[in-house]
Amino acid sequence: MELKLDLEKEYGIVLEGGGAKGAYQIGAWKALREAGVKIKGIAGVSVGSLNGALICMDDLERAEEIWKNIDYSKVMNVSNDTIKALKNKSFKSLNLPDLINSGLQIVKEGGFDVTPLKNLISEVVGDEEKIRNSERELFAVTYSVSDRKQLAVDIRAGEPGTIKDMLLASAYFMAFKNQKLGGKRYVDGGGFNNVPIDVLLDHEYKDIIVIRIYGWGFDKERVVKIPDGVTVYHIAPRQDLGGILEFDKKLARKNMTLGYFDAQRFLYGLCGRTYYIDAPNTEPYYFDRMMSEMELLKYYLKDILTEDGMETLTGYRSFTEKTFPKLAEEFKLKEDWDYKDMYLGILEDLAKRLKVKRFKIYTVEELLSEIRKKMKTQAERKLL
């Protein structure tokens, strides 16, 4: 595979807010780190600022440990069993009077008690000097209710003892119980600037990687004018990452894996919308492959076309003029799709139907081999 990013350059990373979805960012960072991408600085908001602190310290092991073991009680002062019962609607297992009283107390106190989150931040940051002495810049976006303005705090330049407070200030979601920090009140910066690309532009970054998780808040990137000479790249999920308060370790591990492979797609120009396929050849190559694998193609089409329709597939034109346009519509391919898109679309759809392992980088030949193995196994089972 050929790396598509220039490793001689230094990059700024933008980390969007999105609560529990933040595991995706750590998976993406792992791939960037393995590829040798040089990170000059990070602009983060909410969970993005917390992950940014871990990136600033270059502590991947700690970041993975946190997200692999995340649960509701690590963030809010609530019972994991209660949250799971509510999610599964297992009301018989709940003590409803206690639950009601707890709910009323949360409302009375102005939101969920996030003492566990404070403790987690203290544990993550530990010695502030690791961040202050880092070669990477770290900017955390928050909103000062007391001063009525958005802030992009340079974490390394803050007063001693303020780093933990400023990271918490960036993550003060509206459902959380809000307490004064350093005599002032703050709220999650995502409501005002959830994709803080402007912060890095203001600091004259020329190469910026935005890691999207589509959290709640104002997407400022949509209204920011990108100056000439600045290149912006994106790593983004193509599937739902779950809820912003869905702190579940199983989901977090899945999202980290997704972030890792989506970043690989970005780094190496991998093809595929669901799978990760190294397919460097041009359209004529894949058209020839498709036509030479007629047996495979007809195996696939037998579940889509009627028996009469199958009998009409006797030449290239029957595919190019009838079958492929129909498949392009079914696959929801872009309007200017080509035969490379079509061939990979067929392989992906077959792989999904046959339940081929998704999280692996395949060459076309490797994916085709796995598909044929599954087809063989399926045929053998039918004979039993």
Tab-separated table of C-alpha atoms in Angstrom:
chain	number	residue	atom	x	y	z
A	1	MET	CA	0.000	0.000	0.000
A	2	GLU	CA	1.150	3.510	-0.758
A	3	LEU	CA	0.834	6.202	1.894
A	4	LYS	CA	-1.061	9.219	0.511
A	5	LEU	CA	0.047	11.711	3.183
A	6	ASP	CA	3.326	13.637	3.190
A	7	LEU	CA	5.211	12.574	6.322
A	8	GLU	CA	7.600	15.504	5.991
A	9	LYS	CA	4.834	17.914	6.963
A	10	GLU	CA	3.462	18.692	10.421
A	11	TYR	CA	-0.292	18.477	10.886
A	12	GLY	CA	-2.904	20.020	13.129
A	13	ILE	CA	-5.692	17.753	14.390
A	14	VAL	CA	-9.268	18.937	15.026
A	15	LEU	CA	-11.229	16.777	17.481
A	16	GLU	CA	-14.977	17.302	17.478
A	17	GLY	CA	-17.149	17.016	20.573
A	18	GLY	CA	-19.484	14.058	20.857
A	19	GLY	CA	-19.293	12.435	24.287
A	20	ALA	CA	-19.206	8.650	24.141
A	21	LYS	CA	-18.491	8.744	20.404
A	22	GLY	CA	-14.988	9.961	21.238
A	23	ALA	CA	-13.565	6.421	21.195
A	24	TYR	CA	-13.522	6.732	17.395
A	25	GLN	CA	-10.940	9.538	17.645
A	26	ILE	CA	-8.505	7.380	19.597
A	27	GLY	CA	-8.725	4.617	16.988
A	28	ALA	CA	-8.042	7.151	14.222
A	29	TRP	CA	-5.091	8.619	16.138
A	30	LYS	CA	-3.624	5.129	16.574
A	31	ALA	CA	-3.541	4.691	12.785
A	32	LEU	CA	-2.003	8.145	12.261
A	33	ARG	CA	0.605	7.399	14.907
A	34	GLU	CA	1.521	4.036	13.393
A	35	ALA	CA	1.937	5.682	9.982
A	36	GLY	CA	4.367	8.220	11.429
A	37	VAL	CA	2.192	11.314	10.947
A	38	LYS	CA	3.738	14.303	12.750
A	39	ILE	CA	1.196	16.132	14.912
A	40	LYS	CA	2.064	19.732	15.686
A	41	GLY	CA	-1.050	20.607	17.660
A	42	ILE	CA	-4.639	19.760	18.555
A	43	ALA	CA	-7.820	21.815	18.813
A	44	GLY	CA	-10.532	19.953	20.685
A	45	VAL	CA	-13.890	20.561	22.256
A	46	SER	CA	-15.624	18.523	24.956
A	47	VAL	CA	-14.481	14.887	24.643
A	48	GLY	CA	-12.181	16.091	21.857
A	49	SER	CA	-10.237	18.198	24.338
A	50	LEU	CA	-9.907	15.245	26.731
A	51	ASN	CA	-8.658	12.998	23.930
A	52	GLY	CA	-6.480	15.903	22.828
A	53	ALA	CA	-4.750	15.886	26.208
A	54	LEU	CA	-3.900	12.207	25.739
A	55	ILE	CA	-2.575	12.895	22.239
A	56	CYS	CA	-0.613	15.873	23.556
A	57	MET	CA	1.065	13.521	26.039
A	58	ASP	CA	1.405	10.817	23.346
A	59	ASP	CA	-0.143	8.315	25.764
A	60	LEU	CA	-1.898	5.879	23.422
A	61	GLU	CA	-1.756	2.996	25.888
A	62	ARG	CA	-3.615	5.030	28.513
A	63	ALA	CA	-6.137	6.297	25.976
A	64	GLU	CA	-6.987	2.772	24.816
A	65	GLU	CA	-7.244	1.544	28.399
A	66	ILE	CA	-9.710	4.298	29.288
A	67	TRP	CA	-11.988	3.736	26.301
A	68	LYS	CA	-11.851	-0.063	26.410
A	69	ASN	CA	-13.138	0.071	29.985
A	70	ILE	CA	-15.481	3.066	29.807
A	71	ASP	CA	-18.908	2.860	31.383
A	72	TYR	CA	-21.507	5.256	32.770
A	73	SER	CA	-20.124	5.174	36.303
A	74	LYS	CA	-16.728	6.389	35.026
A	75	VAL	CA	-18.377	9.617	33.847
A	76	MET	CA	-21.466	10.219	35.994
A	77	ASN	CA	-22.434	9.263	39.509
A	78	VAL	CA	-25.010	6.697	38.373
A	79	SER	CA	-25.385	2.943	38.566
A	80	ASN	CA	-24.410	1.008	35.446
A	81	ASP	CA	-27.111	-1.573	36.239
A	82	THR	CA	-29.768	1.145	36.424
A	83	ILE	CA	-28.766	2.650	33.086
A	84	LYS	CA	-28.668	-0.779	31.415
A	85	ALA	CA	-32.081	-1.659	32.825
A	86	LEU	CA	-33.526	1.593	31.516
A	87	LYS	CA	-31.985	1.008	28.086
A	88	ASN	CA	-33.363	-2.538	27.958
A	89	LYS	CA	-36.698	-1.449	29.460
A	90	SER	CA	-36.245	-4.033	32.238
A	91	PHE	CA	-38.371	-2.081	34.682
A	92	LYS	CA	-39.091	-5.081	36.928
A	93	SER	CA	-35.436	-5.132	37.996
A	94	LEU	CA	-35.592	-1.509	39.154
A	95	ASN	CA	-36.600	-0.101	42.491
A	96	LEU	CA	-38.953	2.505	41.032
A	97	PRO	CA	-39.404	4.643	44.188
A	98	ASP	CA	-35.621	4.951	44.541
A	99	LEU	CA	-35.293	5.642	40.827
A	100	ILE	CA	-37.884	8.397	40.971
A	101	ASN	CA	-36.246	9.942	44.011
A	102	SER	CA	-32.840	9.821	42.293
A	103	GLY	CA	-34.310	11.447	39.208
A	104	LEU	CA	-35.884	14.213	41.236
A	105	GLN	CA	-32.592	14.769	43.040
A	106	ILE	CA	-30.720	15.054	39.712
A	107	VAL	CA	-33.219	17.666	38.533
A	108	LYS	CA	-33.021	19.509	41.850
A	109	GLU	CA	-29.201	19.590	41.724
A	110	GLY	CA	-29.191	20.803	38.138
A	111	GLY	CA	-27.948	17.673	36.362
A	112	PHE	CA	-25.856	14.534	36.689
A	113	ASP	CA	-23.072	14.585	39.253
A	114	VAL	CA	-19.851	14.256	37.221
A	115	THR	CA	-17.448	13.726	40.103
A	116	PRO	CA	-16.276	10.490	38.399
A	117	LEU	CA	-15.403	12.501	35.261
A	118	LYS	CA	-13.426	14.976	37.365
A	119	ASN	CA	-11.542	12.090	38.936
A	120	LEU	CA	-10.896	10.573	35.513
A	121	ILE	CA	-9.486	13.864	34.206
A	122	SER	CA	-7.257	14.155	37.279
A	123	GLU	CA	-6.037	10.630	36.693
A	124	VAL	CA	-5.447	11.238	32.973
A	125	VAL	CA	-3.590	14.503	33.377
A	126	GLY	CA	-1.711	13.422	36.469
A	127	ASP	CA	1.410	15.547	36.331
A	128	GLU	CA	0.537	18.756	34.445
A	129	GLU	CA	4.143	19.095	33.335
A	130	LYS	CA	3.660	16.276	30.808
A	131	ILE	CA	1.309	18.573	28.910
A	132	ARG	CA	3.190	21.796	29.560
A	133	ASN	CA	6.429	20.267	28.306
A	134	SER	CA	4.854	18.590	25.282
A	135	GLU	CA	6.040	19.671	21.825
A	136	ARG	CA	2.388	19.604	20.726
A	137	GLU	CA	0.064	22.555	21.218
A	138	LEU	CA	-3.329	21.909	22.786
A	139	PHE	CA	-6.323	24.242	22.521
A	140	ALA	CA	-9.574	23.474	24.356
A	141	VAL	CA	-12.777	25.231	23.320
A	142	THR	CA	-15.331	26.148	25.983
A	143	TYR	CA	-17.905	28.855	26.685
A	144	SER	CA	-17.595	31.095	29.713
A	145	VAL	CA	-21.081	31.733	31.052
A	146	SER	CA	-19.632	34.246	33.490
A	147	ASP	CA	-17.912	36.265	30.745
A	148	ARG	CA	-20.520	35.456	28.070
A	149	LYS	CA	-17.982	34.502	25.438
A	150	GLN	CA	-16.421	31.538	23.695
A	151	LEU	CA	-12.849	30.724	24.659
A	152	ALA	CA	-10.132	28.756	22.895
A	153	VAL	CA	-7.828	28.095	25.815
A	154	ASP	CA	-4.136	27.436	25.172
A	155	ILE	CA	-3.854	24.629	27.705
A	156	ARG	CA	-0.046	24.658	27.936
A	157	ALA	CA	0.067	28.388	28.656
A	158	GLY	CA	-2.478	28.397	31.499
A	159	GLU	CA	-1.750	29.155	35.119
A	160	PRO	CA	-0.386	26.236	37.190
A	161	GLY	CA	-3.210	24.035	38.445
A	162	THR	CA	-5.706	25.120	35.775
A	163	ILE	CA	-5.317	22.367	33.157
A	164	LYS	CA	-7.791	19.938	34.733
A	165	ASP	CA	-10.366	22.675	35.229
A	166	MET	CA	-10.114	23.904	31.644
A	167	LEU	CA	-10.493	20.377	30.252
A	168	LEU	CA	-13.567	19.894	32.417
A	169	ALA	CA	-14.891	23.320	31.364
A	170	SER	CA	-14.720	22.231	27.730
A	171	ALA	CA	-16.721	19.082	28.533
A	172	TYR	CA	-19.456	20.575	30.758
A	173	PHE	CA	-22.419	19.131	28.839
A	174	MET	CA	-25.782	20.700	29.646
A	175	ALA	CA	-27.065	17.509	31.318
A	176	PHE	CA	-24.186	17.662	33.817
A	177	LYS	CA	-24.351	19.387	37.176
A	178	ASN	CA	-22.450	22.620	36.661
A	179	GLN	CA	-20.091	23.956	39.320
A	180	LYS	CA	-17.827	26.990	39.304
A	181	LEU	CA	-14.242	26.504	38.183
A	182	GLY	CA	-11.821	29.146	39.363
A	183	GLY	CA	-14.766	31.309	40.377
A	184	LYS	CA	-16.459	31.140	36.955
A	185	ARG	CA	-19.068	28.993	35.248
A	186	TYR	CA	-18.480	27.268	31.919
A	187	VAL	CA	-20.492	25.077	29.574
A	188	ASP	CA	-19.505	22.594	26.880
A	189	GLY	CA	-18.017	24.520	23.976
A	190	GLY	CA	-19.665	22.276	21.395
A	191	GLY	CA	-22.874	24.263	21.394
A	192	PHE	CA	-20.966	27.234	19.978
A	193	ASN	CA	-18.121	25.603	18.048
A	194	ASN	CA	-18.156	21.821	17.836
A	195	VAL	CA	-15.621	21.569	14.995
A	196	PRO	CA	-12.990	24.150	16.023
A	197	ILE	CA	-10.998	24.266	12.790
A	198	ASP	CA	-10.932	28.077	13.068
A	199	VAL	CA	-8.703	27.794	16.150
A	200	LEU	CA	-5.936	26.122	14.156
A	201	LEU	CA	-6.441	28.514	11.244
A	202	ASP	CA	-5.992	31.430	13.658
A	203	HIS	CA	-2.665	29.866	14.668
A	204	GLU	CA	-1.615	29.616	11.002
A	205	TYR	CA	-1.748	25.859	10.570
A	206	LYS	CA	-1.468	24.928	6.887
A	207	ASP	CA	-2.267	21.198	6.982
A	208	ILE	CA	-5.232	20.146	9.104
A	209	ILE	CA	-6.852	16.751	9.706
A	210	VAL	CA	-10.431	16.937	11.010
A	211	ILE	CA	-11.643	13.798	12.785
A	212	ARG	CA	-15.439	13.866	12.692
A	213	ILE	CA	-17.755	12.009	15.070
A	214	TYR	CA	-20.924	14.023	14.359
A	215	GLY	CA	-21.731	15.034	17.904
A	216	TRP	CA	-24.270	17.554	19.084
A	217	GLY	CA	-23.407	21.212	18.520
A	218	PHE	CA	-22.622	23.932	15.998
A	219	ASP	CA	-20.517	22.774	13.042
A	220	LYS	CA	-18.412	25.892	12.605
A	221	GLU	CA	-16.403	24.366	9.772
A	222	ARG	CA	-19.420	24.954	7.523
A	223	VAL	CA	-19.118	28.724	7.861
A	224	VAL	CA	-15.341	29.098	8.072
A	225	LYS	CA	-13.530	30.243	4.944
A	226	ILE	CA	-10.462	28.102	4.311
A	227	PRO	CA	-7.582	30.399	3.235
A	228	ASP	CA	-5.538	29.767	0.128
A	229	GLY	CA	-2.564	27.548	0.856
A	230	VAL	CA	-4.375	25.559	3.571
A	231	THR	CA	-5.209	21.888	3.010
A	232	VAL	CA	-7.955	20.248	5.081
A	233	TYR	CA	-8.389	16.474	5.279
A	234	HIS	CA	-11.219	14.519	6.876
A	235	ILE	CA	-11.539	11.196	8.654
A	236	ALA	CA	-15.203	10.408	9.267
A	237	PRO	CA	-17.451	7.429	10.087
A	238	ARG	CA	-19.935	6.092	7.557
A	239	GLN	CA	-22.133	4.554	10.222
A	240	ASP	CA	-23.792	5.642	13.444
A	241	LEU	CA	-21.454	5.689	16.450
A	242	GLY	CA	-24.268	5.578	19.010
A	243	GLY	CA	-25.508	8.213	21.450
A	244	ILE	CA	-23.350	10.934	22.975
A	245	LEU	CA	-24.123	9.621	26.480
A	246	GLU	CA	-23.948	5.934	25.538
A	247	PHE	CA	-20.890	5.086	27.627
A	248	ASP	CA	-20.693	1.371	26.899
A	249	LYS	CA	-17.335	-0.430	26.701
A	250	LYS	CA	-18.461	-2.829	23.970
A	251	LEU	CA	-19.622	0.038	21.749
A	252	ALA	CA	-16.483	2.053	22.548
A	253	ARG	CA	-14.225	-0.821	21.470
A	254	LYS	CA	-16.172	-1.181	18.227
A	255	ASN	CA	-15.902	2.564	17.549
A	256	MET	CA	-12.160	2.541	18.222
A	257	THR	CA	-11.760	-0.234	15.682
A	258	LEU	CA	-13.894	1.669	13.189
A	259	GLY	CA	-11.837	4.834	13.696
A	260	TYR	CA	-8.611	2.893	13.182
A	261	PHE	CA	-9.693	1.381	9.867
A	262	ASP	CA	-11.360	4.577	8.614
A	263	ALA	CA	-8.064	6.364	9.208
A	264	GLN	CA	-6.296	3.602	7.276
A	265	ARG	CA	-8.726	4.230	4.405
A	266	PHE	CA	-7.755	7.909	4.498
A	267	LEU	CA	-4.015	7.285	4.804
A	268	TYR	CA	-3.692	4.714	2.043
A	269	GLY	CA	-6.535	5.683	-0.290
A	270	LEU	CA	-8.384	2.417	0.324
A	271	CYS	CA	-11.563	1.716	-1.616
A	272	GLY	CA	-14.854	0.318	-0.390
A	273	ARG	CA	-17.723	1.819	1.521
A	274	THR	CA	-18.033	-0.906	4.156
A	275	TYR	CA	-14.885	-2.954	3.619
A	276	TYR	CA	-11.294	-1.712	3.310
A	277	ILE	CA	-9.923	-2.678	-0.084
A	278	ASP	CA	-6.546	-1.936	-1.601
A	279	ALA	CA	-7.554	-1.548	-5.257
A	280	PRO	CA	-4.938	0.590	-7.065
A	281	ASN	CA	-5.747	-0.386	-10.673
A	282	THR	CA	-7.870	1.593	-13.146
A	283	GLU	CA	-11.375	0.977	-14.485
A	284	PRO	CA	-10.506	-1.248	-17.518
A	285	TYR	CA	-8.711	-3.723	-15.245
A	286	TYR	CA	-11.787	-4.211	-13.062
A	287	PHE	CA	-14.165	-4.418	-16.034
A	288	ASP	CA	-12.048	-7.221	-17.488
A	289	ARG	CA	-12.019	-8.995	-14.122
A	290	MET	CA	-15.773	-8.670	-13.815
A	291	MET	CA	-16.386	-10.138	-17.258
A	292	SER	CA	-13.851	-12.938	-16.756
A	293	GLU	CA	-15.547	-13.962	-13.513
A	294	MET	CA	-18.911	-14.600	-15.138
A	295	GLU	CA	-19.610	-17.626	-12.945
A	296	LEU	CA	-19.214	-15.532	-9.804
A	297	LEU	CA	-21.270	-12.721	-11.292
A	298	LYS	CA	-24.146	-15.033	-12.199
A	299	TYR	CA	-23.997	-16.631	-8.736
A	300	TYR	CA	-24.490	-13.181	-7.300
A	301	LEU	CA	-27.225	-12.126	-9.738
A	302	LYS	CA	-29.364	-15.231	-9.299
A	303	ASP	CA	-30.790	-13.764	-6.093
A	304	ILE	CA	-31.591	-10.488	-7.837
A	305	LEU	CA	-32.899	-11.476	-11.281
A	306	THR	CA	-35.712	-13.839	-12.242
A	307	GLU	CA	-34.912	-17.085	-14.044
A	308	ASP	CA	-36.018	-15.503	-17.304
A	309	GLY	CA	-33.787	-12.541	-16.570
A	310	MET	CA	-30.807	-14.811	-15.987
A	311	GLU	CA	-31.303	-16.436	-19.362
A	312	THR	CA	-30.961	-13.062	-21.089
A	313	LEU	CA	-27.450	-12.545	-19.712
A	314	THR	CA	-25.657	-13.767	-22.807
A	315	GLY	CA	-23.297	-10.910	-23.731
A	316	TYR	CA	-21.533	-7.819	-22.471
A	317	ARG	CA	-24.325	-5.485	-23.604
A	318	SER	CA	-26.922	-7.278	-21.487
A	319	PHE	CA	-24.769	-6.420	-18.464
A	320	THR	CA	-23.648	-2.923	-19.413
A	321	GLU	CA	-27.028	-1.681	-20.658
A	322	LYS	CA	-29.429	-3.393	-18.251
A	323	THR	CA	-27.926	-5.169	-15.279
A	324	PHE	CA	-25.195	-2.774	-14.175
A	325	PRO	CA	-27.391	0.379	-14.207
A	326	LYS	CA	-29.904	-1.514	-12.076
A	327	LEU	CA	-27.185	-2.552	-9.634
A	328	ALA	CA	-25.772	0.999	-9.494
A	329	GLU	CA	-29.172	2.204	-8.336
A	330	GLU	CA	-29.413	-0.568	-5.761
A	331	PHE	CA	-25.899	0.140	-4.452
A	332	LYS	CA	-26.621	3.901	-4.440
A	333	LEU	CA	-23.462	4.607	-6.391
A	334	LYS	CA	-22.606	8.166	-7.374
A	335	GLU	CA	-24.059	9.334	-10.690
A	336	ASP	CA	-20.713	9.166	-12.481
A	337	TRP	CA	-19.936	5.623	-11.295
A	338	ASP	CA	-17.552	3.530	-13.329
A	339	TYR	CA	-16.883	-0.207	-13.653
A	340	LYS	CA	-14.368	-0.152	-10.840
A	341	ASP	CA	-17.121	1.150	-8.540
A	342	MET	CA	-19.436	-1.553	-9.876
A	343	TYR	CA	-16.976	-4.414	-9.402
A	344	LEU	CA	-16.085	-3.364	-5.862
A	345	GLY	CA	-19.758	-2.804	-5.080
A	346	ILE	CA	-20.550	-6.378	-6.115
A	347	LEU	CA	-17.650	-7.750	-4.057
A	348	GLU	CA	-18.704	-5.766	-0.997
A	349	ASP	CA	-22.338	-6.785	-1.273
A	350	LEU	CA	-21.352	-10.429	-1.681
A	351	ALA	CA	-18.983	-10.170	1.289
A	352	LYS	CA	-21.743	-8.689	3.464
A	353	ARG	CA	-24.241	-11.353	2.445
A	354	LEU	CA	-21.713	-14.114	3.151
A	355	LYS	CA	-20.589	-12.474	6.418
A	356	VAL	CA	-16.948	-12.077	5.485
A	357	LYS	CA	-14.902	-10.443	8.258
A	358	ARG	CA	-15.078	-6.683	7.804
A	359	PHE	CA	-12.222	-5.197	9.810
A	360	LYS	CA	-9.228	-6.184	7.752
A	361	ILE	CA	-7.428	-4.576	4.826
A	362	TYR	CA	-7.920	-6.752	1.746
A	363	THR	CA	-6.481	-6.750	-1.713
A	364	VAL	CA	-9.119	-7.502	-4.348
A	365	GLU	CA	-7.679	-11.011	-4.680
A	366	GLU	CA	-7.802	-11.603	-0.912
A	367	LEU	CA	-11.410	-10.453	-0.612
A	368	LEU	CA	-12.407	-12.567	-3.609
A	369	SER	CA	-10.674	-15.574	-2.032
A	370	GLU	CA	-12.631	-15.132	1.199
A	371	ILE	CA	-15.869	-14.829	-0.767
A	372	ARG	CA	-15.162	-18.043	-2.654
A	373	LYS	CA	-14.396	-19.867	0.626
A	374	LYS	CA	-17.734	-18.743	2.052
A	375	MET	CA	-19.538	-19.763	-1.133
A	376	LYS	CA	-17.939	-23.203	-0.982
A	377	THR	CA	-18.898	-23.634	2.673
A	378	GLN	CA	-22.454	-22.548	1.921
A	379	ALA	CA	-22.716	-25.026	-0.979
A	380	GLU	CA	-21.377	-27.872	1.172
A	381	ARG	CA	-23.937	-27.155	3.891
A	382	LYS	CA	-26.755	-27.361	1.361
A	383	LEU	CA	-25.599	-30.854	0.401
A	384	LEU	CA	-25.790	-32.072	3.983
